[in-house]
Amino acid sequence: MFSAKLCCIKGFSSSRLLFLKLEAQCKSKPQKQVCKTVLKHFDAQYSEELGEQWRSARDVLLNPLSWQYGVLLNRFCDLTNLKQCLTELGHTNLLPQTHPESHSQTAPIPLQCFIHRDPVRIPTQNHHPGWLKQYYLLNAASLLPVLSLNVKEGEHVLDLCAAPGGKILAVLQTATPGLLHCNEVDQHRHDWLLKTLESYVPPTLRHLLSVTHLDGRSIGSMWPGAYDKVLVDAPCSNDRSWLYTPDTHQGEMWLKERTQLPLLQKELLCSALAAVRPGGVVVYSTCTMSQAENQSVVEAVLASYQGVELLELEQHLIDSLSDHFCFAHFHPSVGQLVIPQKGKTWGPMYVSRLRRIY
C-alpha cells in the first residue's frame, strides 16, 4: 500500500527494482489448481463454439502467471507522480489521450487505464477511511461495457448488478452523471460495493450516488423509463474463476447452476429495458465466452421484447482497442466478444448494446 504520506514516489523509488520484485512475487505464488470437471466441460463447449480460438484462449486461462492487469487511475486524486512511475515501469495508456485544452465542458473526460505488455501486477492499495485510492486493478477488457455505454454529463445511469464496483468507478472517470444508481442483490457483494465507493469517490460527489440492495429483475417495474443509460453486467459463469473451482463437487454444482443462468440474464435484461427511457441505451455484458449466456440471451430478448433494436458497437472504439484486445468474429453479430490470447490476455468479456425505441 502506498500511504497518503509516502504517496507513490517512495512506493516506486526504483522502477526496475520494483519490476523485479513484482515478477518474483508473482512467480513465488502457489499455482491455482484447475478443476478438471469444469475444464472438460469447457473443452467440449468452447471447442465447438470457438474452434481454433479456444485452443489459444485455453492456454491463457490455464496459465494465471501470464495474465495482464490494467491500472485504472482515479481522476479525483493527484496522479502526477503515479503516471510517471507507471511510465517508467513500461506501462502505456490503453486509450489514446487528447490534450486537456481541447476539451469543452461537455466533452467526455479521457479514461486513463495503464497496461503493460507483460503480466506485471502492481500492489493493491489498502482501504483507509477518509483517503481516496489512486488506482483500481482490473481486467482491462471490463472497461469495454463502460466505453460502449458512453455516459454523458448529467445523465441518469443505472448499474443493475454493480458489485464489486469497478465499472461504476470507470463511469465516474469519464463523466459526472446527474444520478448514478448502483444496485447489488447479494449482501456480501453489496457491502463490498459500499467499501469500493468509499475508497474511490470523493464526498462531494456521493450525493449523486444511490446504492440499493434489490433484486434487479424488479427494478424495471419499480422505476419504469427513469434512466438514460443502463448497464447489465450480468451474473454469469465467470470462465476465469470457475475454471479454478476449489473442488470437483463444487464444480459439478456450478455446472448445474450454469444451465439456469440464461433465464436470469434474460429477466435482468428485460428489467433494464423497462427501466431505460425511450431512446435510451442498455449495455449487456458478461465475463464468459458461453454463447448461451451471450448471443443467445440477446437474440431471445430481441425476439420477444417489443420496441428494442440492436446497436452495433462504434467502429472507432473497436479499432482503438484492436491492438490490445482480440475480438472473436461471429456471423451474424449481436455483440462483441473479447477472447484472451497469448500477449493479449484480456477477457473474456462479451458486450452487446441495445436501444429502446418506444
Short mmCIF file of C-alpha atoms in Angstrom, two decimals:
data_model
loop_
_atom_site.label_atom_id
_atom_site.label_comp_id
_atom_site.label_asym_id
_atom_site.label_seq_id
_atom_site.Cartn_x
_atom_site.Cartn_y
_atom_site.Cartn_z
CA MET A 1 0.00 0.00 0.00
CA PHE A 2 1.15 3.49 -0.84
CA SER A 3 0.10 5.62 2.13
CA ALA A 4 -1.12 9.18 1.74
CA LYS A 5 2.11 10.46 3.34
CA LEU A 6 4.53 8.31 1.36
CA CYS A 7 2.39 8.60 -1.78
CA CYS A 8 3.67 6.75 -4.84
CA ILE A 9 7.13 8.36 -5.00
CA LYS A 10 8.54 6.11 -2.31
CA GLY A 11 6.41 3.19 -3.37
CA PHE A 12 8.09 3.34 -6.76
CA SER A 13 11.52 4.55 -5.60
CA SER A 14 13.21 2.28 -8.12
CA SER A 15 11.14 1.27 -11.08
CA ARG A 16 13.39 -1.55 -12.23
CA LEU A 17 13.77 -2.87 -8.68
CA LEU A 18 10.00 -2.85 -8.21
CA PHE A 19 9.50 -4.63 -11.53
CA LEU A 20 11.86 -7.42 -10.46
CA LYS A 21 10.18 -7.60 -7.06
CA LEU A 22 6.73 -7.89 -8.60
CA GLU A 23 7.95 -10.52 -11.03
CA ALA A 24 9.47 -12.54 -8.18
CA GLN A 25 6.31 -12.26 -6.07
CA CYS A 26 4.21 -13.43 -9.00
CA LYS A 27 6.39 -16.48 -9.63
CA SER A 28 6.56 -17.39 -5.94
CA LYS A 29 2.78 -17.53 -5.50
CA PRO A 30 1.31 -21.05 -5.33
CA GLN A 31 -0.25 -22.16 -8.57
CA LYS A 32 -4.04 -22.32 -8.69
CA GLN A 33 -5.46 -25.81 -9.08
CA VAL A 34 -7.60 -26.37 -12.18
CA CYS A 35 -10.95 -28.14 -11.70
CA LYS A 36 -10.78 -30.96 -14.26
CA THR A 37 -14.56 -31.33 -14.32
CA VAL A 38 -15.04 -27.72 -15.37
CA LEU A 39 -12.14 -27.89 -17.84
CA LYS A 40 -13.63 -30.95 -19.51
CA HIS A 41 -16.96 -29.14 -19.85
CA PHE A 42 -15.27 -26.03 -21.25
CA ASP A 43 -13.26 -28.11 -23.73
CA ALA A 44 -16.39 -29.73 -25.11
CA GLN A 45 -18.41 -26.50 -25.33
CA TYR A 46 -15.83 -23.98 -26.46
CA SER A 47 -14.12 -26.24 -28.98
CA GLU A 48 -17.45 -26.31 -30.79
CA GLU A 49 -18.35 -22.65 -30.32
CA LEU A 50 -14.94 -21.02 -30.80
CA GLY A 51 -12.96 -23.53 -32.88
CA GLU A 52 -9.24 -22.77 -33.04
CA GLN A 53 -9.62 -19.66 -30.92
CA TRP A 54 -10.45 -21.83 -27.92
CA ARG A 55 -7.07 -23.54 -28.08
CA SER A 56 -5.16 -20.29 -27.57
CA ALA A 57 -7.71 -18.94 -25.06
CA ARG A 58 -7.40 -22.23 -23.13
CA ASP A 59 -3.63 -21.83 -22.91
CA VAL A 60 -4.04 -18.38 -21.36
CA LEU A 61 -6.75 -19.40 -18.89
CA LEU A 62 -4.63 -22.33 -17.72
CA ASN A 63 -1.64 -20.06 -17.05
CA PRO A 64 -2.59 -17.36 -14.49
CA LEU A 65 1.04 -16.20 -14.41
CA SER A 66 0.51 -14.88 -17.95
CA TRP A 67 -2.50 -12.73 -17.07
CA GLN A 68 -2.09 -8.99 -17.59
CA TYR A 69 -3.55 -6.34 -15.30
CA GLY A 70 -5.00 -2.93 -16.05
CA VAL A 71 -4.43 0.03 -13.73
CA LEU A 72 -7.48 2.30 -13.82
CA LEU A 73 -6.49 5.73 -12.48
CA ASN A 74 -8.78 7.68 -10.18
CA ARG A 75 -9.12 11.22 -11.52
CA PHE A 76 -10.15 12.50 -8.10
CA CYS A 77 -6.56 12.07 -6.82
CA ASP A 78 -3.22 13.71 -7.59
CA LEU A 79 -1.81 11.33 -10.22
CA THR A 80 1.27 13.20 -11.43
CA ASN A 81 3.88 11.03 -9.73
CA LEU A 82 1.90 7.83 -10.23
CA LYS A 83 1.67 8.28 -14.00
CA GLN A 84 5.38 8.99 -14.19
CA CYS A 85 6.19 5.86 -12.19
CA LEU A 86 3.90 3.67 -14.30
CA THR A 87 5.52 5.01 -17.45
CA GLU A 88 8.97 4.21 -16.04
CA LEU A 89 7.74 0.67 -15.37
CA GLY A 90 6.82 0.32 -19.03
CA HIS A 91 3.07 0.88 -18.79
CA THR A 92 1.19 2.69 -21.55
CA ASN A 93 -2.34 4.06 -21.74
CA LEU A 94 -4.94 1.70 -23.14
CA LEU A 95 -6.76 4.52 -24.92
CA PRO A 96 -5.40 7.45 -26.93
CA GLN A 97 -5.44 10.65 -24.89
CA THR A 98 -6.30 14.16 -26.02
CA HIS A 99 -4.91 17.36 -24.58
CA PRO A 100 -7.00 18.88 -21.78
CA GLU A 101 -7.18 22.25 -23.53
CA SER A 102 -9.07 20.62 -26.41
CA HIS A 103 -11.98 19.67 -24.13
CA SER A 104 -15.20 21.60 -23.90
CA GLN A 105 -17.32 21.42 -20.78
CA THR A 106 -19.50 18.75 -22.41
CA ALA A 107 -16.69 16.71 -23.95
CA PRO A 108 -16.04 13.28 -22.43
CA ILE A 109 -13.23 13.06 -19.91
CA PRO A 110 -10.46 10.75 -21.20
CA LEU A 111 -10.43 7.49 -19.27
CA GLN A 112 -6.94 6.59 -18.07
CA CYS A 113 -6.13 2.90 -17.78
CA PHE A 114 -2.48 1.89 -17.92
CA ILE A 115 -1.50 -1.55 -19.20
CA HIS A 116 1.76 -3.46 -19.59
CA ARG A 117 2.74 -5.95 -22.28
CA ASP A 118 3.96 -8.29 -19.53
CA PRO A 119 1.92 -9.76 -16.65
CA VAL A 120 3.03 -7.08 -14.19
CA ARG A 121 0.74 -6.64 -11.20
CA ILE A 122 1.46 -3.60 -9.04
CA PRO A 123 0.45 -3.78 -5.35
CA THR A 124 -3.14 -3.03 -4.41
CA GLN A 125 -3.77 -0.11 -2.08
CA ASN A 126 -5.39 -0.81 1.27
CA HIS A 127 -8.58 0.89 2.38
CA HIS A 128 -8.20 3.84 4.77
CA PRO A 129 -11.20 5.92 5.92
CA GLY A 130 -11.00 9.46 4.58
CA TRP A 131 -8.32 8.68 1.98
CA LEU A 132 -9.05 8.05 -1.71
CA LYS A 133 -7.19 5.32 -3.54
CA GLN A 134 -5.29 6.37 -6.64
CA TYR A 135 -5.95 3.33 -8.83
CA TYR A 136 -8.07 0.22 -9.26
CA LEU A 137 -6.67 -3.03 -10.68
CA LEU A 138 -8.86 -4.80 -13.21
CA ASN A 139 -9.07 -6.84 -16.38
CA ALA A 140 -8.84 -4.03 -18.93
CA ALA A 141 -11.48 -5.70 -21.13
CA SER A 142 -14.04 -4.96 -18.40
CA LEU A 143 -13.87 -1.30 -19.49
CA LEU A 144 -15.47 -2.16 -22.84
CA PRO A 145 -19.06 -2.16 -21.45
CA VAL A 146 -18.48 1.28 -19.88
CA LEU A 147 -16.98 2.69 -23.05
CA SER A 148 -19.92 1.24 -25.02
CA LEU A 149 -22.40 2.83 -22.61
CA ASN A 150 -20.80 6.24 -23.38
CA VAL A 151 -22.27 8.12 -20.41
CA LYS A 152 -22.67 11.87 -20.87
CA GLU A 153 -22.60 14.65 -18.28
CA GLY A 154 -25.80 14.87 -16.24
CA GLU A 155 -27.35 11.60 -17.45
CA HIS A 156 -29.23 9.30 -15.11
CA VAL A 157 -27.47 5.93 -15.08
CA LEU A 158 -28.35 2.57 -13.55
CA ASP A 159 -25.86 -0.24 -12.92
CA LEU A 160 -28.18 -3.18 -12.30
CA CYS A 161 -25.53 -5.59 -10.91
CA ALA A 162 -22.91 -3.16 -9.65
CA ALA A 163 -20.54 -5.06 -7.32
CA PRO A 164 -17.63 -5.04 -6.84
CA GLY A 165 -17.77 -1.54 -8.35
CA GLY A 166 -15.04 -1.35 -10.99
CA LYS A 167 -17.41 -0.36 -13.79
CA ILE A 168 -19.05 2.29 -11.59
CA LEU A 169 -15.62 3.77 -10.98
CA ALA A 170 -14.91 3.72 -14.70
CA VAL A 171 -18.17 5.58 -15.41
CA LEU A 172 -17.12 8.29 -12.94
CA GLN A 173 -13.75 8.59 -14.67
CA THR A 174 -15.46 9.56 -17.95
CA ALA A 175 -18.37 11.77 -16.84
CA THR A 176 -20.28 13.17 -13.89
CA PRO A 177 -23.80 11.72 -14.12
CA GLY A 178 -26.83 13.51 -12.72
CA LEU A 179 -27.64 10.26 -10.91
CA LEU A 180 -25.70 7.02 -10.62
CA HIS A 181 -27.87 4.23 -9.22
CA CYS A 182 -25.76 1.27 -8.10
CA ASN A 183 -27.71 -1.89 -7.30
CA GLU A 184 -26.47 -5.22 -5.94
CA VAL A 185 -28.73 -8.02 -4.69
CA ASP A 186 -26.09 -10.15 -2.95
CA GLN A 187 -25.48 -8.89 0.61
CA HIS A 188 -21.75 -9.68 0.73
CA ARG A 189 -21.15 -8.10 -2.67
CA HIS A 190 -23.33 -5.12 -1.69
CA ASP A 191 -21.07 -4.49 1.32
CA TRP A 192 -18.03 -4.84 -0.95
CA LEU A 193 -19.55 -2.26 -3.31
CA LEU A 194 -20.06 0.24 -0.48
CA LYS A 195 -16.44 -0.12 0.57
CA THR A 196 -15.26 0.38 -3.02
CA LEU A 197 -17.28 3.57 -3.40
CA GLU A 198 -15.96 4.91 -0.09
CA SER A 199 -12.39 4.21 -1.21
CA TYR A 200 -12.61 5.97 -4.58
CA VAL A 201 -15.43 8.52 -4.71
CA PRO A 202 -14.94 11.93 -3.06
CA PRO A 203 -17.58 13.02 -0.51
CA THR A 204 -18.51 15.96 -2.76
CA LEU A 205 -19.89 13.53 -5.37
CA ARG A 206 -21.54 10.97 -3.15
CA HIS A 207 -24.88 12.79 -3.28
CA LEU A 208 -25.06 11.67 -6.92
CA LEU A 209 -24.93 8.01 -5.87
CA SER A 210 -27.91 5.88 -4.95
CA VAL A 211 -26.96 2.44 -3.65
CA THR A 212 -29.69 -0.21 -3.33
CA HIS A 213 -29.90 -3.86 -2.32
CA LEU A 214 -32.70 -5.11 -4.59
CA ASP A 215 -33.48 -7.93 -6.98
CA GLY A 216 -32.54 -6.37 -10.31
CA ARG A 217 -35.42 -8.14 -12.02
CA SER A 218 -37.88 -5.88 -10.17
CA ILE A 219 -36.21 -2.52 -10.82
CA GLY A 220 -37.73 -2.07 -14.29
CA SER A 221 -41.25 -2.20 -12.84
CA MET A 222 -40.30 -0.05 -9.85
CA TRP A 223 -38.76 2.80 -11.90
CA PRO A 224 -40.00 2.44 -15.49
CA GLY A 225 -38.31 4.74 -18.01
CA ALA A 226 -36.32 6.51 -15.29
CA TYR A 227 -32.80 6.22 -16.74
CA ASP A 228 -30.92 7.44 -19.80
CA LYS A 229 -28.43 4.56 -19.71
CA VAL A 230 -28.48 1.14 -18.02
CA LEU A 231 -25.63 -1.32 -17.60
CA VAL A 232 -26.42 -5.01 -17.06
CA ASP A 233 -23.13 -6.67 -16.14
CA ALA A 234 -25.00 -9.89 -15.54
CA PRO A 235 -24.16 -12.74 -13.15
CA CYS A 236 -22.51 -15.37 -15.33
CA SER A 237 -20.32 -18.46 -15.37
CA ASN A 238 -17.13 -16.45 -14.98
CA ASP A 239 -14.68 -18.54 -17.02
CA ARG A 240 -11.56 -17.39 -15.16
CA SER A 241 -12.85 -18.15 -11.68
CA TRP A 242 -14.99 -21.20 -12.46
CA LEU A 243 -12.01 -22.97 -14.00
CA TYR A 244 -10.34 -22.82 -10.59
CA THR A 245 -13.30 -24.07 -8.56
CA PRO A 246 -11.96 -25.40 -5.21
CA ASP A 247 -13.19 -28.99 -5.60
CA THR A 248 -14.92 -31.36 -8.01
CA HIS A 249 -18.23 -31.34 -6.13
CA GLN A 250 -18.37 -27.52 -6.22
CA GLY A 251 -17.52 -27.61 -9.93
CA GLU A 252 -20.31 -30.07 -10.68
CA MET A 253 -22.77 -27.95 -8.70
CA TRP A 254 -21.76 -24.79 -10.56
CA LEU A 255 -22.12 -26.51 -13.92
CA LYS A 256 -25.68 -27.49 -12.99
CA GLU A 257 -26.39 -23.90 -11.94
CA ARG A 258 -24.94 -22.73 -15.26
CA THR A 259 -27.96 -24.06 -17.14
CA GLN A 260 -30.22 -21.73 -15.11
CA LEU A 261 -28.22 -18.56 -15.75
CA PRO A 262 -29.63 -17.63 -19.20
CA LEU A 263 -33.16 -17.32 -17.77
CA LEU A 264 -31.92 -14.98 -15.03
CA GLN A 265 -29.89 -13.00 -17.55
CA LYS A 266 -32.89 -12.55 -19.86
CA GLU A 267 -35.03 -11.36 -16.96
CA LEU A 268 -32.38 -8.85 -15.89
CA LEU A 269 -32.01 -7.55 -19.44
CA CYS A 270 -35.78 -7.15 -19.79
CA SER A 271 -35.87 -5.28 -16.47
CA ALA A 272 -33.12 -2.96 -17.75
CA LEU A 273 -35.08 -2.26 -20.94
CA ALA A 274 -38.13 -1.37 -18.86
CA ALA A 275 -36.03 0.94 -16.67
CA VAL A 276 -34.48 2.90 -19.55
CA ARG A 277 -36.36 5.75 -21.22
CA PRO A 278 -37.44 5.57 -24.88
CA GLY A 279 -34.35 6.41 -26.90
CA GLY A 280 -32.10 5.31 -24.04
CA VAL A 281 -29.36 2.70 -24.26
CA VAL A 282 -28.83 -0.59 -22.42
CA VAL A 283 -25.48 -2.38 -22.44
CA TYR A 284 -25.46 -6.09 -21.61
CA SER A 285 -22.17 -7.73 -20.64
CA THR A 286 -20.71 -10.90 -19.15
CA CYS A 287 -17.24 -12.27 -18.44
CA THR A 288 -17.87 -15.64 -20.06
CA MET A 289 -17.41 -16.94 -23.59
CA SER A 290 -20.59 -19.03 -23.37
CA GLN A 291 -22.86 -18.48 -26.36
CA ALA A 292 -25.91 -19.48 -24.28
CA GLU A 293 -25.22 -16.60 -21.87
CA ASN A 294 -24.18 -14.09 -24.51
CA GLN A 295 -25.53 -14.07 -28.07
CA SER A 296 -28.46 -16.36 -27.30
CA VAL A 297 -29.67 -14.16 -24.42
CA VAL A 298 -29.62 -11.03 -26.58
CA GLU A 299 -31.27 -12.80 -29.53
CA ALA A 300 -34.05 -14.13 -27.29
CA VAL A 301 -34.77 -10.68 -25.84
CA LEU A 302 -34.73 -9.03 -29.28
CA ALA A 303 -37.24 -11.63 -30.48
CA SER A 304 -39.60 -11.25 -27.52
CA TYR A 305 -39.34 -7.63 -26.31
CA GLN A 306 -41.21 -5.08 -28.39
CA GLY A 307 -39.69 -1.72 -29.28
CA VAL A 308 -36.00 -2.63 -28.99
CA GLU A 309 -33.24 -2.50 -31.57
CA LEU A 310 -29.66 -3.77 -31.66
CA LEU A 311 -26.92 -1.14 -31.86
CA GLU A 312 -23.50 -2.02 -33.21
CA LEU A 313 -20.58 -1.02 -31.03
CA GLU A 314 -18.93 2.03 -32.53
CA GLN A 315 -16.26 1.02 -35.02
CA HIS A 316 -13.81 3.68 -33.89
CA LEU A 317 -13.95 2.17 -30.38
CA ILE A 318 -13.26 -1.33 -31.69
CA ASP A 319 -10.44 -0.02 -33.89
CA SER A 320 -8.84 1.86 -30.97
CA LEU A 321 -8.75 -1.32 -28.87
CA SER A 322 -7.85 -3.87 -31.55
CA ASP A 323 -4.12 -3.53 -30.93
CA HIS A 324 -4.68 -4.76 -27.37
CA PHE A 325 -7.84 -6.91 -27.46
CA CYS A 326 -8.56 -9.99 -29.55
CA PHE A 327 -12.15 -9.83 -30.80
CA ALA A 328 -13.96 -13.00 -31.86
CA HIS A 329 -15.81 -12.91 -35.16
CA PHE A 330 -19.40 -14.10 -35.22
CA HIS A 331 -21.89 -14.04 -38.09
CA PRO A 332 -24.42 -12.66 -37.60
CA SER A 333 -23.01 -10.41 -34.88
CA VAL A 334 -25.16 -9.46 -31.88
CA GLY A 335 -22.28 -8.05 -29.87
CA GLN A 336 -18.53 -8.22 -29.40
CA LEU A 337 -16.57 -10.88 -27.51
CA VAL A 338 -13.01 -10.30 -26.28
CA ILE A 339 -11.13 -13.59 -26.08
CA PRO A 340 -7.84 -13.93 -24.15
CA GLN A 341 -4.87 -14.77 -26.34
CA LYS A 342 -1.13 -15.00 -25.76
CA GLY A 343 0.24 -11.49 -25.24
CA LYS A 344 -3.32 -10.13 -25.20
CA THR A 345 -4.69 -11.91 -22.16
CA TRP A 346 -7.64 -9.53 -21.65
CA GLY A 347 -11.11 -11.05 -21.36
CA PRO A 348 -13.28 -12.97 -21.60
CA MET A 349 -15.71 -10.07 -21.97
CA TYR A 350 -18.91 -10.04 -24.02
CA VAL A 351 -20.72 -6.76 -24.76
CA SER A 352 -23.94 -6.02 -26.61
CA ARG A 353 -25.73 -2.68 -26.95
CA LEU A 354 -29.49 -2.20 -27.28
CA ARG A 355 -31.71 0.86 -27.68
CA ARG A 356 -35.29 1.16 -26.52
CA ILE A 357 -37.29 2.71 -29.37
CA TYR A 358 -40.56 3.25 -27.52
#
